[in-house]
XYZ file of C-alpha atoms in Angstrom:
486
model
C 89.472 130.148 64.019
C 86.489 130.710 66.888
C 86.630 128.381 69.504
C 82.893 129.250 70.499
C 80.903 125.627 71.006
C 77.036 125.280 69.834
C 74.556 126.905 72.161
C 74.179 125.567 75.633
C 77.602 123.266 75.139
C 79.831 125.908 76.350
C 80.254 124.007 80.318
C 80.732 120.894 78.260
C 83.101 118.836 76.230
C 81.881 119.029 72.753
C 80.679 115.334 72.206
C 82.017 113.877 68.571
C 80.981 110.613 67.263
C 83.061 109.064 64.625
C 81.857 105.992 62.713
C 84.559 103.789 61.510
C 87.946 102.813 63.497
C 89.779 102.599 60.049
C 93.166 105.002 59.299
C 90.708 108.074 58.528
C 88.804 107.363 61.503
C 91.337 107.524 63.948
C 93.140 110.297 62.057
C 90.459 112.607 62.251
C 89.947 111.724 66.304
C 93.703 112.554 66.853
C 93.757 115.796 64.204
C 91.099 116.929 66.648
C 92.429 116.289 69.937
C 95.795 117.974 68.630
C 93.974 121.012 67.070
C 94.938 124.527 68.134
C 91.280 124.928 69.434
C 91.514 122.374 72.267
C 95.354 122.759 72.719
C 94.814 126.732 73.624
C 92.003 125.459 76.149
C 89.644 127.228 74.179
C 87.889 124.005 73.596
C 87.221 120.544 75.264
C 86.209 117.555 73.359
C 84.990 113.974 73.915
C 85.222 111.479 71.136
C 83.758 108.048 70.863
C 85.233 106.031 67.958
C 82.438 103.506 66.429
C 83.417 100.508 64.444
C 80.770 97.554 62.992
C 83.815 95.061 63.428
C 85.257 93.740 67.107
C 88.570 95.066 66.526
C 89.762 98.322 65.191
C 91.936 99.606 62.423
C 89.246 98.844 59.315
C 91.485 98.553 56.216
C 94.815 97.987 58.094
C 92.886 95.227 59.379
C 91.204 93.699 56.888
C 92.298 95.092 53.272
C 95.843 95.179 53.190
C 97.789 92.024 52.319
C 99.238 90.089 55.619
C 103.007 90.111 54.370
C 102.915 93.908 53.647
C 106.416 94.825 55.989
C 104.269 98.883 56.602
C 101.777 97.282 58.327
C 103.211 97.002 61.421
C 104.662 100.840 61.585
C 100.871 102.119 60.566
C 99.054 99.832 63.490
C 102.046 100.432 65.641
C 100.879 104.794 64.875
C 97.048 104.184 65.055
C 97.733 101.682 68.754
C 99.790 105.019 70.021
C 96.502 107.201 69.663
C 93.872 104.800 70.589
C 95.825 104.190 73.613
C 96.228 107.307 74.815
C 93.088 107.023 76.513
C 91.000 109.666 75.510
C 89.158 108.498 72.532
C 86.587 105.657 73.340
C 86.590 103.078 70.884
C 83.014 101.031 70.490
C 83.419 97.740 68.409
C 80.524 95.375 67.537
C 78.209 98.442 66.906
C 76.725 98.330 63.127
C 75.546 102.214 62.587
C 72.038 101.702 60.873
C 71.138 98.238 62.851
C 72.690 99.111 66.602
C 72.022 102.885 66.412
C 70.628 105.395 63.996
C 71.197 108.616 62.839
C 69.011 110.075 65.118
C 70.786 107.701 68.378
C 73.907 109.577 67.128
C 72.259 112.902 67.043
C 71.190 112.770 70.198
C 73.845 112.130 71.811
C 76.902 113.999 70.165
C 76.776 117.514 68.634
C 78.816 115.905 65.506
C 79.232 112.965 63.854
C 82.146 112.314 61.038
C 81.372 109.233 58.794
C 84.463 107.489 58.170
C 83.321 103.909 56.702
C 85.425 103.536 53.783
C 85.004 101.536 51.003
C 84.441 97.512 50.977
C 82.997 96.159 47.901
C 84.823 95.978 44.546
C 83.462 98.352 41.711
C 81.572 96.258 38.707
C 83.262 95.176 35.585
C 80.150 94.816 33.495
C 81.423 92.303 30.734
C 79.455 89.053 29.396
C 80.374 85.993 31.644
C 81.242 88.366 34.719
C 78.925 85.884 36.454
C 80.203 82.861 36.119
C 81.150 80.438 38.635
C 84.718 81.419 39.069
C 84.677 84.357 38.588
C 85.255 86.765 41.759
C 85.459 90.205 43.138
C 89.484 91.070 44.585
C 87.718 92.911 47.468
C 85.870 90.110 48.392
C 88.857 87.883 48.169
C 91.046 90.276 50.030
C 88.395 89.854 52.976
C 88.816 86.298 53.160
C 92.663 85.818 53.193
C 92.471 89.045 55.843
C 90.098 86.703 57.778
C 87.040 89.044 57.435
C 84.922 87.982 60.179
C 81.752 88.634 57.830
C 82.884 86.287 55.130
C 82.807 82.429 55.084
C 85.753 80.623 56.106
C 86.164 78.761 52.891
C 87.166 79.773 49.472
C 86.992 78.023 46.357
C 90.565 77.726 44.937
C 90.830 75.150 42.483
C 91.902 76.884 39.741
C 95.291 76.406 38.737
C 95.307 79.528 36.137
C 94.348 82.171 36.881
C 93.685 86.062 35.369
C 93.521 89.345 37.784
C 92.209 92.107 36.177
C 93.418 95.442 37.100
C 96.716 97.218 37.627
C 96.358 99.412 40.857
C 98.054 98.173 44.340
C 94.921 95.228 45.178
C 95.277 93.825 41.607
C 99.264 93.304 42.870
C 97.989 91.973 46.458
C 95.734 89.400 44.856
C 97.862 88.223 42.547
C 101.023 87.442 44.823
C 98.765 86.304 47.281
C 97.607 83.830 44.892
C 100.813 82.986 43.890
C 103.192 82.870 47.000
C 103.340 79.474 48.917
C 101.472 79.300 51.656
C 104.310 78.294 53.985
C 105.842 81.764 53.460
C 103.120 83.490 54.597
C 103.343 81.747 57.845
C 105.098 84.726 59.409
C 102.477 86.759 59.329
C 99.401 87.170 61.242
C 97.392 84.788 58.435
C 94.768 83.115 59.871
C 94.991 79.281 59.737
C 91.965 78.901 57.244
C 93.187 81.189 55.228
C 97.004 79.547 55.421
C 95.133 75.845 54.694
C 92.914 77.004 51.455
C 96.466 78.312 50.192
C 98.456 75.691 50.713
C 96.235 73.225 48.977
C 95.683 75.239 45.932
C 97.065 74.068 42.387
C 97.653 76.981 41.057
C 100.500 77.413 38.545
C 100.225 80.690 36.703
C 98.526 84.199 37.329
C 98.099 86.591 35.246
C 97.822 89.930 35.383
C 95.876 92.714 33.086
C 96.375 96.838 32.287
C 94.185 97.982 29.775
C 97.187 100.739 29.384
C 100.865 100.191 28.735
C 103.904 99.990 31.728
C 103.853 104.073 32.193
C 100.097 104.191 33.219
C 100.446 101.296 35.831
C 98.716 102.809 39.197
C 100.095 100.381 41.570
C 103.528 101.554 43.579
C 106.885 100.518 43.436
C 106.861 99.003 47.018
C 103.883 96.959 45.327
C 105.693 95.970 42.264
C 109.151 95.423 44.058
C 107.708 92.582 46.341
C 106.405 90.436 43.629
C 110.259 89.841 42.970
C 110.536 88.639 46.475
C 108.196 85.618 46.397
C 110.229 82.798 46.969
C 109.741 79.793 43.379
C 107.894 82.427 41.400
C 108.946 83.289 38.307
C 107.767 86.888 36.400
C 107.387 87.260 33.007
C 106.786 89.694 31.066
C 106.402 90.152 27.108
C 108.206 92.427 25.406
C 105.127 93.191 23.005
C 102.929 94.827 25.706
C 106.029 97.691 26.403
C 104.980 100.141 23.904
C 105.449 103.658 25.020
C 103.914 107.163 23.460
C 104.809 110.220 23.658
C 102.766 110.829 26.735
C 104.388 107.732 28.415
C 107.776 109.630 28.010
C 106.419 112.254 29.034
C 105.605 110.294 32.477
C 108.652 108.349 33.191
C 111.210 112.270 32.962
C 108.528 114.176 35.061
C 107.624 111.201 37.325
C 110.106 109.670 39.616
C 107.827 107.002 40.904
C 106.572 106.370 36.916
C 110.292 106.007 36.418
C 111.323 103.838 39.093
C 108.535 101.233 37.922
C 109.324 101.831 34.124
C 113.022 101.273 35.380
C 112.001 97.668 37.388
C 109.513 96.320 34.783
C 112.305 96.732 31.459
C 115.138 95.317 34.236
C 113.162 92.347 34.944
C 112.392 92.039 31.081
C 115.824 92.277 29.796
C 117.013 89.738 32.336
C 114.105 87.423 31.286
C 115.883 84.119 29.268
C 114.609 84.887 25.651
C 113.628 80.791 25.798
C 110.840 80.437 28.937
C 110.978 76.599 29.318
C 114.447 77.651 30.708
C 112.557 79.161 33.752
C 112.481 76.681 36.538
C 109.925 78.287 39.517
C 106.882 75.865 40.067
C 104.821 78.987 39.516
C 104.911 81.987 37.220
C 102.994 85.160 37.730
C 102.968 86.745 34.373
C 102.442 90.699 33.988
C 100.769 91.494 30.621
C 99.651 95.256 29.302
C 97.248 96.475 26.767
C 94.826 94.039 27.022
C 91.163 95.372 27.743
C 88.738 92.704 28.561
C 85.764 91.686 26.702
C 84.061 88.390 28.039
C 84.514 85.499 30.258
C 83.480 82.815 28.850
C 82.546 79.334 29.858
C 82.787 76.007 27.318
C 80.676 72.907 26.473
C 82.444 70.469 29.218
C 81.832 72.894 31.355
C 78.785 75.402 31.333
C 78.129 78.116 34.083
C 82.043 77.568 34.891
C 84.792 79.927 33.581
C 86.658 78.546 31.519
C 88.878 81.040 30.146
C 89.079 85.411 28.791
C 88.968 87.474 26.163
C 90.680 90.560 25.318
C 91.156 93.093 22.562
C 94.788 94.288 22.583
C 94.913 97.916 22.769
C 97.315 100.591 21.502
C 98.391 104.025 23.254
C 97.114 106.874 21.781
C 99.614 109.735 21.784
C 97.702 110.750 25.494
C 98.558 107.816 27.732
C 95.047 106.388 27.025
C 94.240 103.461 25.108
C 92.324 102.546 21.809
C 90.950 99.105 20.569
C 92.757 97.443 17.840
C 90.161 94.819 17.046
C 92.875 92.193 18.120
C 91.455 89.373 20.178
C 93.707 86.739 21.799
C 91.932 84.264 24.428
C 93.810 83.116 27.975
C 92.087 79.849 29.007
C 92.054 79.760 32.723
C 89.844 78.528 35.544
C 89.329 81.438 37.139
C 89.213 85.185 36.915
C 89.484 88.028 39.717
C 88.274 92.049 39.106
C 90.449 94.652 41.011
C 89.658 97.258 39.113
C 88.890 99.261 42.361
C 86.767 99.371 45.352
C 83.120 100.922 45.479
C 81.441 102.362 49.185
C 78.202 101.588 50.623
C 75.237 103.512 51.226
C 74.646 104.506 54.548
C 71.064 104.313 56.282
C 69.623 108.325 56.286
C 72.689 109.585 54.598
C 72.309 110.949 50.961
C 74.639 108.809 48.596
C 75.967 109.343 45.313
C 75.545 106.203 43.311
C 77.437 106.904 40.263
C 80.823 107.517 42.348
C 79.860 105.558 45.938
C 80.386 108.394 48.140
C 78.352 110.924 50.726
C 77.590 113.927 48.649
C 79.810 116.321 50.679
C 81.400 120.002 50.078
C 85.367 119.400 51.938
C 83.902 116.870 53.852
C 80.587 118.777 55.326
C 78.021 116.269 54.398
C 75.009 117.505 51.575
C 71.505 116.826 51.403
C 69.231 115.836 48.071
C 69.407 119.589 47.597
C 72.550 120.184 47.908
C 72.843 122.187 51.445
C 74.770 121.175 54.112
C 73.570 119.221 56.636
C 74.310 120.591 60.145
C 76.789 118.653 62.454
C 77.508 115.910 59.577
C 80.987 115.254 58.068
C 83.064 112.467 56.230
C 86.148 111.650 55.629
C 88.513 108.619 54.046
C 87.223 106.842 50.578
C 83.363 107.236 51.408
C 84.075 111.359 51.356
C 86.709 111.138 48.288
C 86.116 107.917 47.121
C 88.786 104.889 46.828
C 91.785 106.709 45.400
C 94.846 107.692 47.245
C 97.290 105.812 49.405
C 96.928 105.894 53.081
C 99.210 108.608 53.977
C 96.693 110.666 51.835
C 93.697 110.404 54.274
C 95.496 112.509 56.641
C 94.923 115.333 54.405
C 91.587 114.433 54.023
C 90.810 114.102 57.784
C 92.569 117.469 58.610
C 90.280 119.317 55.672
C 87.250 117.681 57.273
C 88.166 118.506 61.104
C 89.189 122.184 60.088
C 85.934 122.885 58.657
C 83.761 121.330 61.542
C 86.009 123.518 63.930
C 84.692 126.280 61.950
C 81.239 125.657 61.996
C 81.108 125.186 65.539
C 78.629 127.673 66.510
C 76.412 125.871 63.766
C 76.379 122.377 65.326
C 73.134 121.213 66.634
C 73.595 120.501 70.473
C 72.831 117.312 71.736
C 69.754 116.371 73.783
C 71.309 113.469 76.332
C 75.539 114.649 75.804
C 76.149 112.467 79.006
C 79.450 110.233 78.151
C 77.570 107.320 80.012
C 74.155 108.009 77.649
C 75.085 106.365 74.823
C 76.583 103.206 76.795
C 73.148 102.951 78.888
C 71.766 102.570 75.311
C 73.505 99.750 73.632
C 73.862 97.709 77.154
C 69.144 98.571 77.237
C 69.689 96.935 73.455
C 71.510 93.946 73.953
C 74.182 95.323 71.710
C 77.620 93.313 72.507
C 79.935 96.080 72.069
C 83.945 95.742 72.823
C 86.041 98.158 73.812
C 89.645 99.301 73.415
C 90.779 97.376 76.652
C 88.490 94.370 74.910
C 91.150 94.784 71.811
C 94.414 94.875 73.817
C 92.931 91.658 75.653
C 91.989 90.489 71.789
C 95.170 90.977 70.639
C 97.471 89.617 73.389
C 95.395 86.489 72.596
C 96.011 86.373 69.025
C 99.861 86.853 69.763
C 99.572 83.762 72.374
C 98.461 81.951 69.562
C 101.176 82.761 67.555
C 103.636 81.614 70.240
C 102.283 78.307 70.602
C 102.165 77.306 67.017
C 105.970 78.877 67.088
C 106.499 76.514 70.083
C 104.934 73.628 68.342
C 106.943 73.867 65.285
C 110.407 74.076 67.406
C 113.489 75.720 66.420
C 113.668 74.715 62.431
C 110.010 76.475 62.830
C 108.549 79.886 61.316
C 108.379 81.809 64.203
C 104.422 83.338 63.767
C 103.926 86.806 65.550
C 100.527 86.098 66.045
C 97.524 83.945 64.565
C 94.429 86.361 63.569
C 91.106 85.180 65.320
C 88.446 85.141 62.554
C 84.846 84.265 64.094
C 83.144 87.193 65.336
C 81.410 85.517 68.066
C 84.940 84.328 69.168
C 86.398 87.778 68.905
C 83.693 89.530 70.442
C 83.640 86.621 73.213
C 87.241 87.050 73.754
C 87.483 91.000 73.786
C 84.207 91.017 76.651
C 85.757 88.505 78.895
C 88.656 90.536 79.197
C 86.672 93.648 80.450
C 83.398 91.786 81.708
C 83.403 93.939 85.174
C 82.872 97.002 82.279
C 79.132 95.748 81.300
């Protein structure tokens, strides 16, 4: 690999701006500062680490479900990086309000695009529009105490129907269903922990469109529904129909197995009478159900008031055909996870159809389909939202390896000074935090915890920390920390 650096860089550290503070983010910061280019002296590099939100960590943060036990061990990995000192992290920037493609240009000879994914991907069914009827992304963002989203969310329902049967169908639907005072030792915020605990709900249920062998959630997913505490699962013993490509699956699969394996466990154990079940709430896992409309009734109109399916069949493939059976599920509400969608970002081609940056391995494409010098992406808005965390290492490491090899290609920037770029946003009135502004941030949020552990006393539930949700409050509380930095 040459370690040559663009023209007139070469007395320089090569200046890389990364937008988004997320796991692919600060994977593709660290891949670089370990790469055999800078650790054979060959090459220097500077790396500033933007993120729109105060804090860092992007999904960790706010997309994975508080009582996950792997949180901890990936923040704990992303903290050891960030605070090694030699990536800058910038929070409170928004890249197309606070600075623009050409602020970024200027000032670093690349930028890697690392924003992720956000919004949940359309269901476009009759009734999807109702009142009561919600996106799984969005909801995630409010019980992750989103500091975009209001504080409030409507949970009256006491049925309920997730569709979807990937890892965030799983999250919403024990989230939904868990008591709220066993959620109290994680770091949920105390809206979020007050909206929960007043809900009525009473059942969830869950939808495939495909039988128990085409499930794309994990068995860590699946194994922690069985450890909410006065929930009952059920599931019904008409929806486990297996083809020849399901068998295929489960003796060439180990993790298809394993969740085969739990599901027909939990099934046979299941009391073939269900009024013998005596949880005061019962999240119910059903398959082969495809959904057709959510529909609202004459008492009251706008409202959901309950969905439609057409049971499906397996077709010899592991994909599923109609059968022209409809059954009806009245419930109050109804929640899509049938996957997350990414955003278009401002001067950055975008594919529509598949809500990523048009890219070749990561080097981003224009209209045309040529590369665009000194742009790159990685995470979901490069490969879209598939894949499980560990996977965006991968993904970083085939980004970072090819802008390593293109650097004799990269535009140099005009105004590379370190300081440039923070002369900017302090001349715009941007309130930006800093990594120092997050370890102040989160020491904060962990004194919180320890008083509400000290008010509760010793029969208490001990809470780690309390998350801050307001962004003026984090942002407020992050600055004051470092104010002799601005």
């Amino acid at each position: 690999m040459s370690t040559n650096s663009p023209a007139g860089t070469a007395a320089r550290p090569l200046r890389i701006a990364i937008v988004g503070s997320g796991p692919a983010g600060v994977y593709a910061a660290d891949i670089l500062t370990k790469s055999e280019a800078v650790k054979s002296g060959g090459l220097t590099v500077s790396i500033d680490l933007f993120d729109r939100y105060p804090a860092p960590y992007g999904l960790i943060r706010y997309g994975v479900a508080p009582d996950h036990p792997r949180i901890k061990g990936i923040v704990n990995a992303l903290h050891k990086v960030l605070d090694r000192g030699d990536i800058r992290f910038f929070g409170n920037v928004d890249y197309g309000t606070d600075l623009s493609l050409a602020d970024l240009q200027r000032h670093y000879d690349a930028v890697i695009f690392a924003t992720g994914a956000i919004k949940d991907a359309d269901l476009n069914i009759p009734g999807i529009e109702l009142e009561g009827s919600y996106g799984g992304a969005d909801f995630v963002s409010w019980y992750d105490g989103h500091p975009d989203v209001p504080r409030e969310w409507p949970l009256q329902a006491s049925e309920v129907a997730v569709i979807g049967n990937g890892n965030v169908a799983l999250d919403v639907a024990r989230m939904l269903s868990k008591h709220a005072d066993d959620l109290l030792s994680s770091e949920i915020p105390d809206n979020v922990y007050a909206g929960l605990k007043a809900s009525p709900v009473t059942d969830v249920h869950v939808f495939g469109r495909r039988g128990p062998a085409q499930v794309k959630f994990t068995p860590l997913e699946l194994r922690e529904l069985s450890h909410s505490r006065d929930v009952d699962i059920i599931l019904y013993a008409e929806d486990f129909e297996f083809d020849a490509e399901s068998d295929r699956q489960i003796q060439s699969n180990n993790q298809t197995k394993t969740m085969v394996g739990t599901l027909t466990n939990w099934i046979a154990g299941q009391p073939e009478d269900l009024s013998e079940l005596t949880s005061s709430r019962r999240l119910h896992l059903h398959f082969l159900h495809s959904p057709v409309e959510v529909y609202d009734d004459a008492d009251a109109p706008g409202r959901v008031a309950g969905i439609r399916f057409e049971r499906t069949a397996l077709d010899g493939t592991g994909n599923a055909r109609g059968t022209g059976e409809i059954i009806d599920y009245p419930v109050q509400a109804v929640y899509r996870a049938i996957g997350y969608f990414g955003s278009a970002l401002n001067e950055v081609g975008f594919d529509h159809g598949k809500g990523v940056v048009p890219n070749d391995g990561g080097r981003v494409l224009d209209a045309s389909g040529a590369r665009v010098p000194g742009i790159y992406a990685t995470g979901w808005i490069k490969r879209g939202p598939v894949g499980l965390i560990g996977h965006t290492k991968g993904d970083a490491l085939e980004t970072v390896t090819h802008l390593l090899a293109d650097l004799e290609k990269l535009p140099p920037a005009a105004a590379p000074a370190p300081d440039a770029v923070v002369e900017l946003l302090q001349n715009r009135g941007v309130q930006y935090t800093s990594w120092e502004g997050w370890l102040a941030l989160d020491a904060h949020e962990r004194s919180l915890g320890e008083k509400a552990s000290a008010a509760a006393g010793a029969d208490g539930v001990r809470r780690e920390r309390i998350k801050v949700v307001p962004r003026s409050a984090m942002v407020r509380i992050s600055r004051d920390g470092v104010a002799a930095e601005v």
